[in-house]
Amino acid sequence: MNVIRTITFKLQLPGGGPPALLDTMRAYTTAFSTSAQWGFENHTWNKVENHKATYKAVREAVPDLPSSLVQGARDCACEALKAVKCKTVPERKPLAAMRYNQRVITVNLIHGIATIASVKGRIKAAFPISEYHRQYLSWTVTSSTLSCDRKKRVFYLHISMEHPDVKPVKEIRVLGIDRGIVNVAVCSNNTFFNSKHVKNTRAKYAHLRKELQSKGTRAAKRKLRKIARRERRFVTDANHCISKQIVSSDYTVFALEDLSKIRVQKRRSRSFNRKLNSWTFYELEQFLRYKAEALGKQVLLVDARYTSQKCSACGHTYKGNREGSSFRCRKCGFQLHADLNAARNIAQAGTSCLSRLPVNQPHVACL
Ligand SMILES: [Zn+2]
């Protein structure tokens, strides 16, 4: 199984670096436009024909653009022409992100140095490798893309990497995970992630938000946006920690409720909770997938209906079985924390779903 990741690094450039890269992007766009125009007029996305017809003109128009980049721009133009079947002329913003193939960029992950071809020769850029990113040192770089944020005057390098042989885990051990508001995640192996820290911080933000909203001034609105971003980062961080802990357990299949159904279920909650939860739930799912994949494990989506009403011991499904955070089966008397009962139901649904499917089919949905 091939695992592919794209990681973004902020580049540290020498003095003349930024203007040279901006000029390179502009020249690249000129090359792109020439190829796109010719392809449109002649109704073809054939790269060889395009090359024969446009190469000379492009070289004359942007003599400093390295020839590999001229070819890269032509290939991009041809792909864009193919995508629109030559019905329109593909356009490119002058400073749009630019793909670099391995001939025009050298990426040294170990030292955090990239040598990037430009209209002013090769530019040496540095990008600090964090402790976290060291896990990627053994991966193979497949392609790189350069982008810039003009407002912030920052350049980013997006490096795509491939890990060729992540072995899918053959053994199947299903863990059910129930996501919620009070408990961020509850697992069928009796693990609760209800970090008080998360709750307190969320409450703090909710309070701040209320105060600012009642003010309604422009400054207050600006502050609100800032708080929203900060809160988002905070929850993202929590989701990272939780998903990492879950994925590194002995379990190999992680069963979750199908998200679209959860949204309907939680309709009664306050509008903000709804907004917050829809993306936090989804984010946790994304992180779990991403981290599980790298370990050859998998995430499974199961039908969300009745997971909170069904008894995980006898299967009796009744709305009145659940009262707040406690679950008591009206039929067999089984008692458990409601979220844990749900997590066990999710695990059971995941197991029965897997028995119906070919082994280790990744990312399947059981609905
Ligand atoms: Zn029961």
Coordinates of C-alpha atoms and ligand atoms in Angstrom, one line a residue:
M1 CA 0.0 0.0 0.0
N2 CA 1.4 3.4 -1.0
V3 CA 0.9 6.2 1.4
I4 CA 1.3 9.7 0.1
R5 CA 1.6 12.9 2.2
T6 CA 2.1 16.5 1.2
I7 CA 3.8 18.6 3.8
T8 CA 4.1 22.4 3.7
F9 CA 7.2 24.2 4.8
K10 CA 7.8 27.9 5.1
L11 CA 10.9 28.9 3.3
Q12 CA 13.7 31.1 4.5
L13 CA 15.2 32.9 1.5
P14 CA 18.3 34.9 0.9
G15 CA 18.1 38.6 0.1
G16 CA 17.4 38.5 -3.6
G17 CA 15.3 35.4 -3.3
P18 CA 11.7 36.6 -3.1
P19 CA 11.9 39.0 -6.2
A20 CA 13.6 36.3 -8.2
L21 CA 10.9 33.7 -7.4
L22 CA 8.1 36.2 -8.1
D23 CA 9.7 36.9 -11.5
T24 CA 10.0 33.2 -12.1
M25 CA 6.3 32.7 -11.3
R26 CA 5.4 35.5 -13.7
A27 CA 7.6 34.1 -16.5
Y28 CA 6.1 30.6 -15.9
T29 CA 2.6 32.1 -16.3
T30 CA 3.7 33.7 -19.6
A31 CA 4.9 30.3 -20.8
F32 CA 1.7 28.7 -19.6
S33 CA -0.5 31.2 -21.4
T34 CA 1.4 30.8 -24.7
S35 CA 1.0 27.1 -24.7
A36 CA -2.6 27.3 -23.5
Q37 CA -3.5 29.8 -26.3
W38 CA -1.9 27.7 -29.0
G39 CA -3.6 24.5 -27.8
F40 CA -6.9 26.3 -27.7
E41 CA -6.5 27.7 -31.2
N42 CA -5.4 24.4 -32.7
H43 CA -7.8 22.3 -30.6
T44 CA -5.2 19.9 -29.1
W45 CA -3.8 19.0 -25.8
N46 CA -1.0 17.0 -27.3
K47 CA 2.2 17.9 -25.5
V48 CA 4.7 17.0 -28.3
E49 CA 2.8 19.1 -30.9
N50 CA 2.5 22.0 -28.4
H51 CA 6.2 21.8 -27.7
K52 CA 7.1 21.9 -31.4
A53 CA 4.9 24.9 -32.0
T54 CA 5.5 27.0 -28.9
Y55 CA 8.9 26.3 -27.5
K56 CA 10.8 28.7 -29.6
A57 CA 8.4 31.6 -29.0
V58 CA 8.3 31.0 -25.3
R59 CA 12.1 30.9 -25.1
E60 CA 12.2 34.2 -26.8
A61 CA 9.5 35.8 -24.6
V62 CA 11.0 34.6 -21.3
P63 CA 14.7 33.7 -22.1
D64 CA 15.7 33.4 -18.4
L65 CA 13.1 30.8 -17.5
P66 CA 14.9 27.4 -17.1
S67 CA 13.9 25.1 -19.9
S68 CA 12.6 22.4 -17.5
L69 CA 10.1 25.0 -16.2
V70 CA 9.1 25.9 -19.7
Q71 CA 8.3 22.3 -20.2
G72 CA 6.5 22.1 -16.9
A73 CA 4.3 25.1 -17.8
R74 CA 3.5 23.5 -21.2
D75 CA 2.6 20.2 -19.5
C76 CA 0.3 22.0 -17.0
A77 CA -1.3 24.0 -19.9
C78 CA -1.9 20.7 -21.8
E79 CA -3.5 19.1 -18.8
A80 CA -5.7 22.1 -18.3
L81 CA -6.7 22.0 -22.0
K82 CA -7.6 18.3 -21.6
A83 CA -9.7 19.0 -18.5
V84 CA -11.8 21.5 -20.4
K85 CA -11.6 19.6 -23.7
C86 CA -10.2 22.7 -25.4
K87 CA -13.5 24.5 -25.0
T88 CA -11.9 27.5 -23.3
V89 CA -8.5 29.0 -22.9
P90 CA -7.1 27.8 -19.5
E91 CA -6.0 30.7 -17.3
R92 CA -3.5 31.0 -14.6
K93 CA -3.1 33.8 -12.1
P94 CA 0.4 35.4 -12.5
L95 CA 1.5 34.3 -9.0
A96 CA -0.4 31.1 -8.7
A97 CA 1.3 28.0 -7.2
M98 CA 3.9 26.4 -9.4
R99 CA 4.8 22.8 -9.8
Y100 CA 8.5 21.9 -9.7
N101 CA 9.7 18.6 -11.0
Q102 CA 12.8 17.0 -9.7
R103 CA 15.1 18.4 -12.4
V104 CA 14.5 22.0 -11.3
I105 CA 14.5 21.6 -7.5
T106 CA 16.7 19.7 -5.1
V107 CA 15.2 19.0 -1.8
N108 CA 17.4 17.9 1.1
L109 CA 15.1 16.8 3.9
I110 CA 17.9 15.9 6.3
H111 CA 19.4 19.3 6.2
G112 CA 16.2 21.2 5.4
I113 CA 17.6 22.8 2.3
A114 CA 16.0 23.2 -1.1
T115 CA 17.8 24.5 -4.2
I116 CA 15.2 26.1 -6.5
A117 CA 15.7 27.0 -10.1
S118 CA 14.6 30.6 -11.0
V119 CA 15.1 33.2 -13.7
K120 CA 18.1 34.4 -11.7
G121 CA 19.8 31.1 -11.3
R122 CA 19.5 28.6 -8.5
I123 CA 18.3 29.9 -5.2
K124 CA 19.1 28.2 -1.9
A125 CA 16.3 28.2 0.6
A126 CA 16.2 26.8 4.1
F127 CA 13.2 25.2 5.8
P128 CA 13.6 24.1 9.4
I129 CA 12.6 20.5 10.0
S130 CA 10.7 20.0 13.2
E131 CA 11.0 17.0 15.4
Y132 CA 7.6 15.8 14.2
H133 CA 8.6 15.9 10.5
R134 CA 11.7 13.7 11.1
Q135 CA 9.5 10.7 10.6
Y136 CA 9.4 11.6 6.9
L137 CA 13.1 11.5 6.4
S138 CA 13.0 8.0 5.0
W139 CA 10.2 8.8 2.6
T140 CA 10.7 9.5 -1.2
V141 CA 10.0 12.9 -2.5
T142 CA 7.8 12.7 -5.6
S143 CA 7.0 16.3 -6.4
S144 CA 7.2 19.9 -5.0
T145 CA 5.0 22.9 -5.5
L146 CA 6.0 26.5 -4.7
S147 CA 3.4 29.0 -3.6
C148 CA 3.5 32.4 -2.2
D149 CA 1.4 34.6 0.1
R150 CA 2.0 38.0 -1.2
K151 CA 0.4 39.8 1.7
K152 CA 2.6 38.1 4.2
R153 CA 5.6 38.1 1.8
V154 CA 6.1 34.4 2.5
F155 CA 6.9 31.5 0.2
Y156 CA 5.9 28.0 0.9
L157 CA 7.2 24.7 -0.4
H158 CA 4.7 21.9 -0.5
I159 CA 6.5 18.6 -0.7
S160 CA 4.7 15.4 -1.8
M161 CA 6.2 12.3 -0.4
E162 CA 5.6 8.6 -0.7
H163 CA 6.1 5.8 1.6
P164 CA 6.1 2.8 -0.7
D165 CA 5.5 -0.2 1.6
V166 CA 3.1 0.3 4.5
K167 CA 1.9 -3.2 5.1
P168 CA -1.8 -3.5 5.7
V169 CA -2.4 -5.1 9.1
K170 CA -4.0 -8.5 8.6
E171 CA -5.3 -9.1 12.1
I172 CA -8.6 -7.5 12.8
R173 CA -9.4 -5.9 16.2
V174 CA -12.3 -3.5 16.0
L175 CA -12.5 -0.5 18.3
G176 CA -15.8 1.5 18.4
I177 CA -15.5 5.2 18.9
D178 CA -18.4 7.4 19.9
R179 CA -17.9 11.1 19.4
G180 CA -19.8 13.6 21.5
I181 CA -20.0 17.1 23.0
V182 CA -19.5 16.3 26.7
N183 CA -17.0 13.5 25.9
V184 CA -14.9 14.2 22.9
A185 CA -14.5 10.5 22.2
V186 CA -15.5 7.4 24.1
C187 CA -14.0 4.1 23.0
S188 CA -15.5 0.6 23.4
N189 CA -12.4 -0.5 25.4
N190 CA -13.6 1.9 28.2
T191 CA -11.3 4.8 27.3
F192 CA -12.9 8.2 27.8
F193 CA -11.5 11.4 26.2
N194 CA -13.3 14.1 28.1
S195 CA -10.3 16.2 28.8
K196 CA -11.4 18.8 31.4
H197 CA -8.9 21.1 29.8
V198 CA -10.8 21.0 26.5
K199 CA -14.1 21.7 28.2
N200 CA -12.8 24.5 30.4
T201 CA -11.2 26.2 27.5
R202 CA -14.3 25.9 25.3
A203 CA -16.4 27.3 28.1
K204 CA -14.0 30.2 28.5
Y205 CA -14.2 31.0 24.8
A206 CA -18.0 30.7 24.8
H207 CA -18.1 33.2 27.6
L208 CA -15.8 35.6 25.8
R209 CA -17.8 35.3 22.6
K210 CA -21.0 36.1 24.4
E211 CA -19.6 39.3 25.9
L212 CA -18.1 40.4 22.6
Q213 CA -21.2 39.6 20.6
S214 CA -23.3 41.8 22.9
K215 CA -20.9 44.7 22.2
G216 CA -21.3 44.5 18.5
T217 CA -18.6 47.1 17.6
R218 CA -16.2 46.6 14.8
A219 CA -13.3 46.1 17.2
A220 CA -15.4 43.4 19.0
K221 CA -16.1 41.7 15.7
R222 CA -12.4 41.6 14.8
K223 CA -11.6 40.2 18.2
L224 CA -14.4 37.6 17.7
R225 CA -12.7 36.4 14.5
K226 CA -9.4 36.2 16.3
I227 CA -10.9 34.1 19.1
A228 CA -12.6 31.8 16.6
R229 CA -9.3 31.1 15.0
R230 CA -7.6 30.5 18.3
E231 CA -10.3 28.2 19.5
R232 CA -10.1 26.3 16.2
R233 CA -6.4 25.7 16.6
F234 CA -6.9 24.6 20.2
V235 CA -9.5 22.0 19.2
T236 CA -7.4 20.9 16.3
D237 CA -4.5 20.3 18.7
A238 CA -6.8 18.3 21.0
N239 CA -8.0 16.2 18.0
H240 CA -4.5 15.5 17.0
C241 CA -3.6 14.2 20.5
I242 CA -6.7 12.1 20.9
S243 CA -6.4 10.5 17.4
K244 CA -2.8 9.7 17.9
Q245 CA -3.5 8.0 21.2
I246 CA -6.4 6.0 19.7
V247 CA -4.5 4.9 16.6
S248 CA -1.4 3.8 18.4
S249 CA -3.4 1.3 20.5
D250 CA -3.5 -2.4 19.7
Y251 CA -6.7 -2.1 17.7
T252 CA -6.5 -2.3 13.9
V253 CA -9.9 -1.1 12.8
F254 CA -11.5 2.0 14.0
A255 CA -15.3 2.1 13.7
L256 CA -17.0 5.5 13.7
E257 CA -20.6 6.6 13.2
D258 CA -21.4 8.1 9.8
L259 CA -21.1 11.8 10.3
S260 CA -24.0 13.0 8.2
K261 CA -26.4 11.1 10.5
I262 CA -24.9 12.6 13.6
R263 CA -25.6 16.1 12.4
V264 CA -29.3 15.3 12.1
Q265 CA -29.3 13.6 15.5
K266 CA -27.8 16.6 17.3
R267 CA -30.2 19.1 15.7
R268 CA -31.6 20.1 19.0
S269 CA -28.3 21.4 20.4
R270 CA -27.5 25.1 20.5
S271 CA -26.6 26.6 17.2
F272 CA -23.0 27.2 18.1
N273 CA -22.5 23.7 19.4
R274 CA -23.9 22.4 16.1
K275 CA -21.4 24.4 14.1
L276 CA -18.5 23.6 16.3
N277 CA -19.3 19.9 16.5
S278 CA -19.8 19.4 12.9
W279 CA -16.3 20.3 12.0
T280 CA -14.6 18.9 15.2
F281 CA -16.3 15.5 14.6
Y282 CA -15.2 15.6 11.0
E283 CA -11.7 16.7 11.9
L284 CA -11.3 13.9 14.3
E285 CA -12.4 11.4 11.7
Q286 CA -9.9 12.9 9.2
F287 CA -7.0 12.7 11.6
L288 CA -7.9 9.1 12.6
R289 CA -7.9 8.1 8.9
Y290 CA -4.7 9.8 8.1
K291 CA -2.8 8.4 11.1
A292 CA -4.4 4.9 10.7
E293 CA -3.4 4.7 7.1
A294 CA 0.2 5.3 7.8
L295 CA 0.2 2.3 10.1
G296 CA -1.6 0.1 7.7
K297 CA -4.8 0.2 9.8
Q298 CA -8.2 1.4 8.7
V299 CA -11.2 3.5 9.6
L300 CA -14.7 2.2 9.1
L301 CA -18.0 4.1 9.0
V302 CA -21.1 2.5 10.4
D303 CA -24.8 3.4 10.4
A304 CA -25.4 5.9 13.2
R305 CA -29.0 5.1 13.8
Y306 CA -30.0 3.7 17.2
T307 CA -26.4 3.4 18.5
S308 CA -27.5 5.4 21.6
Q309 CA -30.8 3.6 22.1
K310 CA -29.7 0.0 21.6
C311 CA -28.6 -2.2 24.4
S312 CA -25.1 -3.4 23.8
A313 CA -25.8 -6.5 25.8
C314 CA -29.1 -7.9 24.5
G315 CA -29.8 -5.7 21.4
H316 CA -33.1 -4.3 22.7
T317 CA -33.7 -0.9 21.1
Y318 CA -35.9 1.6 22.9
K319 CA -35.7 5.3 23.1
G320 CA -36.3 5.3 26.9
N321 CA -33.2 3.1 27.5
R322 CA -31.1 6.2 27.6
E323 CA -31.5 9.0 30.1
G324 CA -28.8 11.7 29.8
S325 CA -25.4 10.1 30.3
S326 CA -26.8 6.9 31.7
F327 CA -28.1 3.9 29.9
R328 CA -30.3 1.2 31.4
C329 CA -31.9 -1.5 29.3
R330 CA -35.7 -1.8 30.0
K331 CA -35.5 -5.4 28.9
C332 CA -32.5 -7.0 30.5
G333 CA -31.6 -4.3 33.1
F334 CA -28.0 -3.9 31.7
Q335 CA -26.5 -0.6 32.9
L336 CA -23.6 1.4 31.5
H337 CA -22.5 4.9 30.7
A338 CA -24.6 5.9 27.7
D339 CA -21.6 7.0 25.5
L340 CA -19.8 3.7 26.3
N341 CA -22.8 1.7 25.4
A342 CA -22.9 3.6 22.1
A343 CA -19.2 2.9 21.5
R344 CA -19.8 -0.8 22.1
N345 CA -22.7 -0.8 19.6
I346 CA -20.5 1.0 17.1
A347 CA -17.8 -1.7 17.6
Q348 CA -20.4 -4.4 17.1
A349 CA -21.7 -2.8 13.9
G350 CA -18.1 -2.5 12.7
T351 CA -17.4 -6.2 13.4
S352 CA -20.5 -7.4 11.7
C353 CA -19.9 -5.1 8.7
L354 CA -16.4 -6.5 8.3
S355 CA -17.6 -10.1 8.3
R356 CA -19.7 -9.2 5.2
L357 CA -16.8 -7.6 3.3
P358 CA -13.6 -8.8 1.7
V359 CA -10.8 -8.6 4.3
N360 CA -8.9 -5.3 4.7
Q361 CA -10.7 -3.2 2.1
P362 CA -9.6 0.2 3.3
H363 CA -12.0 3.1 4.1
V364 CA -15.2 1.3 3.4
A365 CA -18.5 2.7 4.6
C366 CA -21.0 0.3 6.1
L367 CA -24.4 1.9 5.8
Ligands
ZN1 ZN -30.6 -5.2 27.2

